[in-house]
Protein backbone atom coordinates (compact mmCIF):
# COMPACT_ATOMS: atom_id res chain seq x y z
CA UNK A 1 0.00 0.00 0.00
CA UNK A 2 2.86 2.40 0.82
CA UNK A 3 4.26 1.89 -2.66
CA UNK A 4 0.99 2.92 -4.29
CA UNK A 5 0.64 5.92 -1.95
CA UNK A 6 4.18 7.00 -2.83
CA UNK A 7 3.27 6.93 -6.52
CA UNK A 8 0.39 9.36 -6.05
CA UNK A 9 2.35 11.46 -3.54
CA UNK A 10 5.35 12.05 -5.80
CA UNK A 11 2.98 13.10 -8.61
CA UNK A 12 1.09 15.65 -6.52
CA UNK A 13 3.58 16.57 -3.76
CA UNK A 14 7.12 15.93 -5.09
CA UNK A 15 9.04 17.20 -2.05
CA UNK A 16 7.30 14.92 0.43
CA UNK A 17 7.03 12.10 -2.08
CA UNK A 18 10.73 11.89 -2.92
CA UNK A 19 11.69 12.01 0.75
CA UNK A 20 9.40 9.04 1.47
CA UNK A 21 10.74 7.13 -1.51
CA UNK A 22 14.36 7.79 -0.52
CA UNK A 23 13.63 6.39 2.96
CA UNK A 24 11.81 3.36 1.56
CA UNK A 25 13.98 0.23 1.42
CA UNK A 26 11.75 -1.69 -1.01
CA UNK A 27 13.56 -3.99 -3.43
CA UNK A 28 13.26 -4.07 -7.22
CA UNK A 29 10.52 -6.71 -7.34
CA UNK A 30 8.37 -4.93 -4.77
CA UNK A 31 8.57 -1.65 -6.68
CA UNK A 32 7.71 -3.40 -9.94
CA UNK A 33 4.87 -5.48 -8.50
CA UNK A 34 3.28 -2.73 -6.41
CA UNK A 35 3.94 0.33 -8.57
CA UNK A 36 5.22 -0.12 -12.13
CA UNK A 37 3.11 -3.13 -13.11
CA UNK A 38 -0.28 -1.88 -11.81
CA UNK A 39 0.30 1.76 -12.78
CA UNK A 40 1.38 0.83 -16.32
CA UNK A 41 -1.94 -0.97 -16.75
CA UNK A 42 -3.73 2.40 -16.70
CA UNK A 43 -2.53 3.69 -20.09
CA UNK A 44 -2.50 0.23 -21.69
CA UNK A 45 -6.09 -0.63 -20.71
CA UNK A 46 -7.49 2.88 -21.22
CA UNK A 47 -6.01 3.28 -24.68
CA UNK A 48 -7.25 -0.18 -25.66
CA UNK A 49 -10.77 0.81 -24.65
CA UNK A 50 -10.49 4.24 -26.25
CA UNK A 51 -9.19 3.20 -29.66
CA UNK A 52 -11.55 0.23 -29.99
CA UNK A 53 -14.75 1.68 -28.51
CA UNK A 54 -14.66 5.50 -28.72
CA UNK A 55 -12.30 6.03 -31.65
CA UNK A 56 -11.56 9.45 -33.14
CA UNK A 57 -13.15 11.61 -35.81
CA UNK A 58 -11.44 12.15 -39.17
CA UNK A 59 -13.22 13.91 -42.06
CA UNK A 60 -16.69 13.23 -40.66
CA UNK A 61 -15.89 9.57 -40.01
CA UNK A 62 -15.30 7.78 -36.73
CA UNK A 63 -12.11 5.75 -36.96
CA UNK A 64 -11.46 2.86 -34.60
CA UNK A 65 -8.94 0.06 -34.33
CA UNK A 66 -10.22 -3.48 -34.51
CA UNK A 67 -9.99 -5.36 -31.23
CA UNK A 68 -7.83 -8.01 -32.90
CA UNK A 69 -5.16 -5.50 -33.92
CA UNK A 70 -5.41 -3.28 -30.83
CA UNK A 71 -4.93 -6.06 -28.28
CA UNK A 72 -1.37 -7.12 -29.26
CA UNK A 73 -0.35 -3.50 -29.81
CA UNK A 74 -1.54 -2.44 -26.35
CA UNK A 75 0.02 -5.55 -24.81
CA UNK A 76 3.36 -4.66 -26.40
CA UNK A 77 2.91 -1.07 -25.24
CA UNK A 78 2.42 -2.34 -21.69
CA UNK A 79 5.48 -4.58 -21.83
CA UNK A 80 7.54 -1.74 -23.33
CA UNK A 81 6.65 0.51 -20.38
CA UNK A 82 7.75 -2.13 -17.86
CA UNK A 83 10.91 -2.90 -19.83
CA UNK A 84 11.64 0.83 -20.10
CA UNK A 85 11.43 1.27 -16.33
CA UNK A 86 13.81 -1.64 -15.75
CA UNK A 87 16.25 -0.57 -18.48
CA UNK A 88 16.44 3.07 -17.40
CA UNK A 89 16.63 1.99 -13.76
CA UNK A 90 19.61 -0.18 -14.68
CA UNK A 91 21.21 2.77 -16.47
CA UNK A 92 20.71 4.95 -13.38
CA UNK A 93 22.39 2.26 -11.28
CA UNK A 94 25.21 1.81 -13.81
CA UNK A 95 25.98 5.56 -13.80
CA UNK A 96 25.78 5.86 -10.01
CA UNK A 97 29.53 5.57 -9.39
CA UNK A 98 30.31 8.36 -11.84
CA UNK A 99 28.26 10.80 -9.77
CA UNK A 100 29.36 9.68 -6.32
CA UNK A 101 26.36 7.51 -5.48
CA UNK A 102 26.60 4.06 -3.95
CA UNK A 103 22.93 3.29 -4.55
CA UNK A 104 22.06 0.11 -6.41
CA UNK A 105 19.51 -1.14 -8.90
CA UNK A 106 16.54 -0.86 -6.52
CA UNK A 107 16.96 2.89 -6.13
CA UNK A 108 17.45 3.33 -9.87
CA UNK A 109 14.23 1.48 -10.62
CA UNK A 110 12.40 3.47 -7.91
CA UNK A 111 13.59 6.77 -9.37
CA UNK A 112 12.42 5.92 -12.88
CA UNK A 113 9.19 4.20 -11.89
CA UNK A 114 8.00 7.03 -9.65
CA UNK A 115 9.16 9.67 -12.12
CA UNK A 116 6.80 8.05 -14.64
CA UNK A 117 3.81 8.23 -12.25
CA UNK A 118 2.20 11.27 -13.99
CA UNK A 119 2.67 9.54 -17.36
CA UNK A 120 0.90 6.42 -16.09
CA UNK A 121 -1.94 8.45 -14.56
CA UNK A 122 -2.34 10.53 -17.73
CA UNK A 123 -3.16 7.27 -19.50
CA UNK A 124 -6.76 7.88 -18.44
CA UNK A 125 -6.93 10.26 -21.41
CA UNK A 126 -6.88 7.22 -23.64
CA UNK A 127 -10.52 6.54 -22.80
CA UNK A 128 -11.49 9.41 -25.10
CA UNK A 129 -8.88 9.85 -27.84
CA UNK A 130 -8.78 13.51 -28.90
CA UNK A 131 -5.62 14.34 -30.82
CA UNK A 132 -5.32 18.01 -29.83
CA UNK A 133 -6.07 17.27 -26.17
CA UNK A 134 -3.71 14.30 -25.97
CA UNK A 135 -0.85 16.26 -27.56
CA UNK A 136 -1.37 19.27 -25.28
CA UNK A 137 -1.68 17.34 -22.02
CA UNK A 138 0.91 14.77 -23.10
CA UNK A 139 3.46 17.54 -23.63
CA UNK A 140 2.70 19.03 -20.22
CA UNK A 141 2.94 15.61 -18.55
CA UNK A 142 6.27 14.90 -20.27
CA UNK A 143 7.65 18.21 -19.02
CA UNK A 144 6.41 17.45 -15.51
CA UNK A 145 8.06 14.01 -15.59
CA UNK A 146 11.36 15.67 -16.52
CA UNK A 147 10.85 18.11 -13.64
CA UNK A 148 10.27 15.18 -11.25
CA UNK A 149 13.43 13.49 -12.52
CA UNK A 150 15.50 16.58 -11.74
CA UNK A 151 13.81 17.00 -8.36
CA UNK A 152 14.19 13.38 -7.34
CA UNK A 153 17.60 12.29 -8.57
CA UNK A 154 19.69 13.93 -5.88
CA UNK A 155 17.28 12.85 -3.14
CA UNK A 156 16.78 9.22 -4.13
CA UNK A 157 20.34 8.57 -5.29
CA UNK A 158 21.85 10.44 -2.31
CA UNK A 159 24.11 12.84 -4.21
CA UNK A 160 24.66 16.61 -3.79
CA UNK A 161 22.20 18.79 -5.77
CA UNK A 162 24.85 19.99 -8.24
CA UNK A 163 25.80 16.40 -9.07
CA UNK A 164 22.14 15.45 -9.08
CA UNK A 165 21.50 17.96 -11.88
CA UNK A 166 24.24 16.45 -14.06
CA UNK A 167 23.12 12.93 -13.11
CA UNK A 168 19.50 13.68 -14.09
CA UNK A 169 20.67 15.27 -17.35
CA UNK A 170 22.56 12.08 -18.25
CA UNK A 171 19.51 9.95 -17.43
CA UNK A 172 17.31 12.25 -19.51
CA UNK A 173 19.67 11.91 -22.48
CA UNK A 174 19.56 8.10 -22.24
CA UNK A 175 15.75 8.25 -22.01
CA UNK A 176 15.54 10.35 -25.19
CA UNK A 177 17.79 7.96 -27.13
CA UNK A 178 15.74 5.00 -25.84
CA UNK A 179 12.51 6.69 -26.92
CA UNK A 180 13.80 7.26 -30.45
CA UNK A 181 14.98 3.64 -30.61
CA UNK A 182 11.52 2.50 -29.45
CA UNK A 183 9.85 4.51 -32.22
CA UNK A 184 12.12 2.84 -34.76
CA UNK A 185 11.34 -0.59 -33.32
CA UNK A 186 7.62 0.20 -33.55
CA UNK A 187 7.88 0.86 -37.28
CA UNK A 188 9.73 -2.43 -37.76
CA UNK A 189 7.11 -4.32 -35.73
CA UNK A 190 4.35 -2.86 -37.89
CA UNK A 191 6.03 -4.40 -40.94
CA UNK A 192 6.75 -7.82 -39.41
CA UNK A 193 4.30 -8.10 -36.52
CA UNK A 194 1.16 -6.45 -35.09
CA UNK A 195 -0.10 -3.65 -37.34
CA UNK A 196 -3.13 -1.39 -36.88
CA UNK A 197 -6.34 -2.34 -38.66
CA UNK A 198 -9.08 0.29 -38.86
CA UNK A 199 -12.85 0.38 -39.06
CA UNK A 200 -14.69 3.44 -40.37
CA UNK A 201 -18.16 4.69 -39.44
CA UNK A 202 -19.94 7.87 -40.46
CA UNK A 203 -19.77 10.31 -37.54
CA UNK A 204 -23.09 11.41 -36.10
PDB file of C-alpha atoms in Angstrom:
ATOM      1  CA  UNK A   1       0.000   0.000   0.000  1.00  0.00           C
ATOM      2  CA  UNK A   2       2.862   2.397   0.822  1.00  0.00           C
ATOM      3  CA  UNK A   3       4.263   1.892  -2.665  1.00  0.00           C
ATOM      4  CA  UNK A   4       0.991   2.923  -4.286  1.00  0.00           C
ATOM      5  CA  UNK A   5       0.645   5.916  -1.954  1.00  0.00           C
ATOM      6  CA  UNK A   6       4.181   7.001  -2.831  1.00  0.00           C
ATOM      7  CA  UNK A   7       3.268   6.928  -6.516  1.00  0.00           C
ATOM      8  CA  UNK A   8       0.394   9.360  -6.051  1.00  0.00           C
ATOM      9  CA  UNK A   9       2.348  11.455  -3.541  1.00  0.00           C
ATOM     10  CA  UNK A  10       5.346  12.053  -5.805  1.00  0.00           C
ATOM     11  CA  UNK A  11       2.978  13.099  -8.614  1.00  0.00           C
ATOM     12  CA  UNK A  12       1.091  15.646  -6.525  1.00  0.00           C
ATOM     13  CA  UNK A  13       3.581  16.565  -3.763  1.00  0.00           C
ATOM     14  CA  UNK A  14       7.116  15.931  -5.092  1.00  0.00           C
ATOM     15  CA  UNK A  15       9.039  17.205  -2.050  1.00  0.00           C
ATOM     16  CA  UNK A  16       7.301  14.922   0.426  1.00  0.00           C
ATOM     17  CA  UNK A  17       7.035  12.096  -2.085  1.00  0.00           C
ATOM     18  CA  UNK A  18      10.732  11.892  -2.923  1.00  0.00           C
ATOM     19  CA  UNK A  19      11.686  12.014   0.749  1.00  0.00           C
ATOM     20  CA  UNK A  20       9.404   9.045   1.469  1.00  0.00           C
ATOM     21  CA  UNK A  21      10.740   7.134  -1.507  1.00  0.00           C
ATOM     22  CA  UNK A  22      14.356   7.792  -0.517  1.00  0.00           C
ATOM     23  CA  UNK A  23      13.630   6.391   2.956  1.00  0.00           C
ATOM     24  CA  UNK A  24      11.807   3.357   1.564  1.00  0.00           C
ATOM     25  CA  UNK A  25      13.975   0.233   1.423  1.00  0.00           C
ATOM     26  CA  UNK A  26      11.748  -1.694  -1.012  1.00  0.00           C
ATOM     27  CA  UNK A  27      13.556  -3.991  -3.435  1.00  0.00           C
ATOM     28  CA  UNK A  28      13.257  -4.072  -7.221  1.00  0.00           C
ATOM     29  CA  UNK A  29      10.521  -6.711  -7.340  1.00  0.00           C
ATOM     30  CA  UNK A  30       8.369  -4.934  -4.767  1.00  0.00           C
ATOM     31  CA  UNK A  31       8.566  -1.651  -6.682  1.00  0.00           C
ATOM     32  CA  UNK A  32       7.712  -3.403  -9.943  1.00  0.00           C
ATOM     33  CA  UNK A  33       4.872  -5.478  -8.498  1.00  0.00           C
ATOM     34  CA  UNK A  34       3.279  -2.733  -6.411  1.00  0.00           C
ATOM     35  CA  UNK A  35       3.941   0.328  -8.568  1.00  0.00           C
ATOM     36  CA  UNK A  36       5.218  -0.121 -12.132  1.00  0.00           C
ATOM     37  CA  UNK A  37       3.107  -3.126 -13.109  1.00  0.00           C
ATOM     38  CA  UNK A  38      -0.282  -1.883 -11.810  1.00  0.00           C
ATOM     39  CA  UNK A  39       0.302   1.765 -12.779  1.00  0.00           C
ATOM     40  CA  UNK A  40       1.376   0.833 -16.319  1.00  0.00           C
ATOM     41  CA  UNK A  41      -1.941  -0.973 -16.755  1.00  0.00           C
ATOM     42  CA  UNK A  42      -3.732   2.398 -16.695  1.00  0.00           C
ATOM     43  CA  UNK A  43      -2.527   3.690 -20.091  1.00  0.00           C
ATOM     44  CA  UNK A  44      -2.496   0.229 -21.688  1.00  0.00           C
ATOM     45  CA  UNK A  45      -6.092  -0.628 -20.714  1.00  0.00           C
ATOM     46  CA  UNK A  46      -7.493   2.884 -21.218  1.00  0.00           C
ATOM     47  CA  UNK A  47      -6.012   3.280 -24.676  1.00  0.00           C
ATOM     48  CA  UNK A  48      -7.253  -0.177 -25.660  1.00  0.00           C
ATOM     49  CA  UNK A  49     -10.774   0.812 -24.650  1.00  0.00           C
ATOM     50  CA  UNK A  50     -10.495   4.244 -26.251  1.00  0.00           C
ATOM     51  CA  UNK A  51      -9.194   3.203 -29.661  1.00  0.00           C
ATOM     52  CA  UNK A  52     -11.550   0.226 -29.991  1.00  0.00           C
ATOM     53  CA  UNK A  53     -14.752   1.682 -28.514  1.00  0.00           C
ATOM     54  CA  UNK A  54     -14.656   5.498 -28.724  1.00  0.00           C
ATOM     55  CA  UNK A  55     -12.297   6.035 -31.649  1.00  0.00           C
ATOM     56  CA  UNK A  56     -11.560   9.454 -33.140  1.00  0.00           C
ATOM     57  CA  UNK A  57     -13.152  11.613 -35.810  1.00  0.00           C
ATOM     58  CA  UNK A  58     -11.442  12.152 -39.167  1.00  0.00           C
ATOM     59  CA  UNK A  59     -13.222  13.908 -42.061  1.00  0.00           C
ATOM     60  CA  UNK A  60     -16.690  13.229 -40.664  1.00  0.00           C
ATOM     61  CA  UNK A  61     -15.886   9.567 -40.008  1.00  0.00           C
ATOM     62  CA  UNK A  62     -15.301   7.778 -36.728  1.00  0.00           C
ATOM     63  CA  UNK A  63     -12.112   5.749 -36.964  1.00  0.00           C
ATOM     64  CA  UNK A  64     -11.462   2.856 -34.600  1.00  0.00           C
ATOM     65  CA  UNK A  65      -8.943   0.060 -34.334  1.00  0.00           C
ATOM     66  CA  UNK A  66     -10.216  -3.476 -34.511  1.00  0.00           C
ATOM     67  CA  UNK A  67      -9.992  -5.362 -31.229  1.00  0.00           C
ATOM     68  CA  UNK A  68      -7.833  -8.010 -32.902  1.00  0.00           C
ATOM     69  CA  UNK A  69      -5.162  -5.502 -33.923  1.00  0.00           C
ATOM     70  CA  UNK A  70      -5.412  -3.283 -30.830  1.00  0.00           C
ATOM     71  CA  UNK A  71      -4.927  -6.062 -28.276  1.00  0.00           C
ATOM     72  CA  UNK A  72      -1.373  -7.125 -29.262  1.00  0.00           C
ATOM     73  CA  UNK A  73      -0.353  -3.499 -29.809  1.00  0.00           C
ATOM     74  CA  UNK A  74      -1.544  -2.442 -26.345  1.00  0.00           C
ATOM     75  CA  UNK A  75       0.023  -5.553 -24.807  1.00  0.00           C
ATOM     76  CA  UNK A  76       3.360  -4.664 -26.398  1.00  0.00           C
ATOM     77  CA  UNK A  77       2.913  -1.067 -25.242  1.00  0.00           C
ATOM     78  CA  UNK A  78       2.419  -2.336 -21.689  1.00  0.00           C
ATOM     79  CA  UNK A  79       5.484  -4.584 -21.833  1.00  0.00           C
ATOM     80  CA  UNK A  80       7.535  -1.742 -23.333  1.00  0.00           C
ATOM     81  CA  UNK A  81       6.652   0.505 -20.377  1.00  0.00           C
ATOM     82  CA  UNK A  82       7.751  -2.128 -17.857  1.00  0.00           C
ATOM     83  CA  UNK A  83      10.912  -2.902 -19.826  1.00  0.00           C
ATOM     84  CA  UNK A  84      11.639   0.830 -20.100  1.00  0.00           C
ATOM     85  CA  UNK A  85      11.434   1.271 -16.329  1.00  0.00           C
ATOM     86  CA  UNK A  86      13.807  -1.644 -15.755  1.00  0.00           C
ATOM     87  CA  UNK A  87      16.255  -0.566 -18.481  1.00  0.00           C
ATOM     88  CA  UNK A  88      16.436   3.075 -17.403  1.00  0.00           C
ATOM     89  CA  UNK A  89      16.627   1.992 -13.761  1.00  0.00           C
ATOM     90  CA  UNK A  90      19.610  -0.178 -14.677  1.00  0.00           C
ATOM     91  CA  UNK A  91      21.207   2.771 -16.475  1.00  0.00           C
ATOM     92  CA  UNK A  92      20.707   4.948 -13.378  1.00  0.00           C
ATOM     93  CA  UNK A  93      22.391   2.263 -11.278  1.00  0.00           C
ATOM     94  CA  UNK A  94      25.207   1.814 -13.808  1.00  0.00           C
ATOM     95  CA  UNK A  95      25.975   5.556 -13.803  1.00  0.00           C
ATOM     96  CA  UNK A  96      25.781   5.860 -10.012  1.00  0.00           C
ATOM     97  CA  UNK A  97      29.526   5.567  -9.386  1.00  0.00           C
ATOM     98  CA  UNK A  98      30.306   8.364 -11.843  1.00  0.00           C
ATOM     99  CA  UNK A  99      28.258  10.804  -9.766  1.00  0.00           C
ATOM    100  CA  UNK A 100      29.361   9.676  -6.316  1.00  0.00           C
ATOM    101  CA  UNK A 101      26.365   7.515  -5.479  1.00  0.00           C
ATOM    102  CA  UNK A 102      26.598   4.058  -3.952  1.00  0.00           C
ATOM    103  CA  UNK A 103      22.934   3.290  -4.553  1.00  0.00           C
ATOM    104  CA  UNK A 104      22.063   0.105  -6.406  1.00  0.00           C
ATOM    105  CA  UNK A 105      19.505  -1.142  -8.899  1.00  0.00           C
ATOM    106  CA  UNK A 106      16.543  -0.862  -6.525  1.00  0.00           C
ATOM    107  CA  UNK A 107      16.957   2.885  -6.133  1.00  0.00           C
ATOM    108  CA  UNK A 108      17.448   3.334  -9.869  1.00  0.00           C
ATOM    109  CA  UNK A 109      14.226   1.484 -10.620  1.00  0.00           C
ATOM    110  CA  UNK A 110      12.402   3.470  -7.913  1.00  0.00           C
ATOM    111  CA  UNK A 111      13.589   6.767  -9.371  1.00  0.00           C
ATOM    112  CA  UNK A 112      12.417   5.918 -12.884  1.00  0.00           C
ATOM    113  CA  UNK A 113       9.192   4.203 -11.889  1.00  0.00           C
ATOM    114  CA  UNK A 114       7.999   7.028  -9.654  1.00  0.00           C
ATOM    115  CA  UNK A 115       9.165   9.671 -12.119  1.00  0.00           C
ATOM    116  CA  UNK A 116       6.805   8.054 -14.636  1.00  0.00           C
ATOM    117  CA  UNK A 117       3.810   8.230 -12.247  1.00  0.00           C
ATOM    118  CA  UNK A 118       2.202  11.266 -13.988  1.00  0.00           C
ATOM    119  CA  UNK A 119       2.666   9.539 -17.356  1.00  0.00           C
ATOM    120  CA  UNK A 120       0.902   6.418 -16.085  1.00  0.00           C
ATOM    121  CA  UNK A 121      -1.944   8.452 -14.562  1.00  0.00           C
ATOM    122  CA  UNK A 122      -2.339  10.526 -17.735  1.00  0.00           C
ATOM    123  CA  UNK A 123      -3.157   7.266 -19.504  1.00  0.00           C
ATOM    124  CA  UNK A 124      -6.757   7.882 -18.439  1.00  0.00           C
ATOM    125  CA  UNK A 125      -6.925  10.264 -21.410  1.00  0.00           C
ATOM    126  CA  UNK A 126      -6.884   7.216 -23.636  1.00  0.00           C
ATOM    127  CA  UNK A 127     -10.521   6.539 -22.800  1.00  0.00           C
ATOM    128  CA  UNK A 128     -11.494   9.409 -25.099  1.00  0.00           C
ATOM    129  CA  UNK A 129      -8.880   9.851 -27.845  1.00  0.00           C
ATOM    130  CA  UNK A 130      -8.778  13.510 -28.900  1.00  0.00           C
ATOM    131  CA  UNK A 131      -5.619  14.335 -30.821  1.00  0.00           C
ATOM    132  CA  UNK A 132      -5.324  18.005 -29.827  1.00  0.00           C
ATOM    133  CA  UNK A 133      -6.071  17.274 -26.171  1.00  0.00           C
ATOM    134  CA  UNK A 134      -3.711  14.300 -25.968  1.00  0.00           C
ATOM    135  CA  UNK A 135      -0.855  16.256 -27.557  1.00  0.00           C
ATOM    136  CA  UNK A 136      -1.374  19.266 -25.284  1.00  0.00           C
ATOM    137  CA  UNK A 137      -1.683  17.341 -22.022  1.00  0.00           C
ATOM    138  CA  UNK A 138       0.906  14.773 -23.097  1.00  0.00           C
ATOM    139  CA  UNK A 139       3.456  17.543 -23.634  1.00  0.00           C
ATOM    140  CA  UNK A 140       2.696  19.030 -20.217  1.00  0.00           C
ATOM    141  CA  UNK A 141       2.938  15.612 -18.554  1.00  0.00           C
ATOM    142  CA  UNK A 142       6.266  14.896 -20.271  1.00  0.00           C
ATOM    143  CA  UNK A 143       7.652  18.214 -19.016  1.00  0.00           C
ATOM    144  CA  UNK A 144       6.410  17.450 -15.510  1.00  0.00           C
ATOM    145  CA  UNK A 145       8.064  14.013 -15.585  1.00  0.00           C
ATOM    146  CA  UNK A 146      11.362  15.672 -16.524  1.00  0.00           C
ATOM    147  CA  UNK A 147      10.848  18.110 -13.639  1.00  0.00           C
ATOM    148  CA  UNK A 148      10.269  15.185 -11.249  1.00  0.00           C
ATOM    149  CA  UNK A 149      13.429  13.488 -12.519  1.00  0.00           C
ATOM    150  CA  UNK A 150      15.502  16.576 -11.744  1.00  0.00           C
ATOM    151  CA  UNK A 151      13.814  17.004  -8.355  1.00  0.00           C
ATOM    152  CA  UNK A 152      14.189  13.375  -7.338  1.00  0.00           C
ATOM    153  CA  UNK A 153      17.601  12.287  -8.574  1.00  0.00           C
ATOM    154  CA  UNK A 154      19.695  13.935  -5.884  1.00  0.00           C
ATOM    155  CA  UNK A 155      17.277  12.850  -3.139  1.00  0.00           C
ATOM    156  CA  UNK A 156      16.780   9.216  -4.134  1.00  0.00           C
ATOM    157  CA  UNK A 157      20.343   8.572  -5.290  1.00  0.00           C
ATOM    158  CA  UNK A 158      21.846  10.443  -2.306  1.00  0.00           C
ATOM    159  CA  UNK A 159      24.109  12.839  -4.207  1.00  0.00           C
ATOM    160  CA  UNK A 160      24.661  16.613  -3.788  1.00  0.00           C
ATOM    161  CA  UNK A 161      22.204  18.793  -5.766  1.00  0.00           C
ATOM    162  CA  UNK A 162      24.855  19.994  -8.236  1.00  0.00           C
ATOM    163  CA  UNK A 163      25.802  16.402  -9.066  1.00  0.00           C
ATOM    164  CA  UNK A 164      22.141  15.453  -9.079  1.00  0.00           C
ATOM    165  CA  UNK A 165      21.504  17.956 -11.875  1.00  0.00           C
ATOM    166  CA  UNK A 166      24.241  16.452 -14.059  1.00  0.00           C
ATOM    167  CA  UNK A 167      23.120  12.931 -13.112  1.00  0.00           C
ATOM    168  CA  UNK A 168      19.504  13.680 -14.086  1.00  0.00           C
ATOM    169  CA  UNK A 169      20.673  15.266 -17.353  1.00  0.00           C
ATOM    170  CA  UNK A 170      22.559  12.085 -18.254  1.00  0.00           C
ATOM    171  CA  UNK A 171      19.514   9.946 -17.435  1.00  0.00           C
ATOM    172  CA  UNK A 172      17.313  12.254 -19.514  1.00  0.00           C
ATOM    173  CA  UNK A 173      19.670  11.907 -22.482  1.00  0.00           C
ATOM    174  CA  UNK A 174      19.560   8.104 -22.240  1.00  0.00           C
ATOM    175  CA  UNK A 175      15.749   8.248 -22.012  1.00  0.00           C
ATOM    176  CA  UNK A 176      15.541  10.347 -25.191  1.00  0.00           C
ATOM    177  CA  UNK A 177      17.787   7.956 -27.126  1.00  0.00           C
ATOM    178  CA  UNK A 178      15.740   5.003 -25.845  1.00  0.00           C
ATOM    179  CA  UNK A 179      12.510   6.693 -26.918  1.00  0.00           C
ATOM    180  CA  UNK A 180      13.800   7.258 -30.453  1.00  0.00           C
ATOM    181  CA  UNK A 181      14.975   3.639 -30.607  1.00  0.00           C
ATOM    182  CA  UNK A 182      11.521   2.505 -29.447  1.00  0.00           C
ATOM    183  CA  UNK A 183       9.855   4.513 -32.221  1.00  0.00           C
ATOM    184  CA  UNK A 184      12.120   2.839 -34.755  1.00  0.00           C
ATOM    185  CA  UNK A 185      11.335  -0.593 -33.318  1.00  0.00           C
ATOM    186  CA  UNK A 186       7.615   0.195 -33.549  1.00  0.00           C
ATOM    187  CA  UNK A 187       7.885   0.858 -37.279  1.00  0.00           C
ATOM    188  CA  UNK A 188       9.728  -2.434 -37.762  1.00  0.00           C
ATOM    189  CA  UNK A 189       7.108  -4.322 -35.732  1.00  0.00           C
ATOM    190  CA  UNK A 190       4.346  -2.864 -37.887  1.00  0.00           C
ATOM    191  CA  UNK A 191       6.028  -4.403 -40.935  1.00  0.00           C
ATOM    192  CA  UNK A 192       6.749  -7.815 -39.408  1.00  0.00           C
ATOM    193  CA  UNK A 193       4.296  -8.104 -36.524  1.00  0.00           C
ATOM    194  CA  UNK A 194       1.155  -6.449 -35.093  1.00  0.00           C
ATOM    195  CA  UNK A 195      -0.102  -3.653 -37.342  1.00  0.00           C
ATOM    196  CA  UNK A 196      -3.135  -1.385 -36.884  1.00  0.00           C
ATOM    197  CA  UNK A 197      -6.341  -2.344 -38.664  1.00  0.00           C
ATOM    198  CA  UNK A 198      -9.081   0.288 -38.858  1.00  0.00           C
ATOM    199  CA  UNK A 199     -12.849   0.377 -39.058  1.00  0.00           C
ATOM    200  CA  UNK A 200     -14.691   3.441 -40.365  1.00  0.00           C
ATOM    201  CA  UNK A 201     -18.157   4.689 -39.437  1.00  0.00           C
ATOM    202  CA  UNK A 202     -19.938   7.872 -40.463  1.00  0.00           C
ATOM    203  CA  UNK A 203     -19.765  10.312 -37.545  1.00  0.00           C
ATOM    204  CA  UNK A 204     -23.092  11.413 -36.104  1.00  0.00           C
TER     205      UNK A 204
END
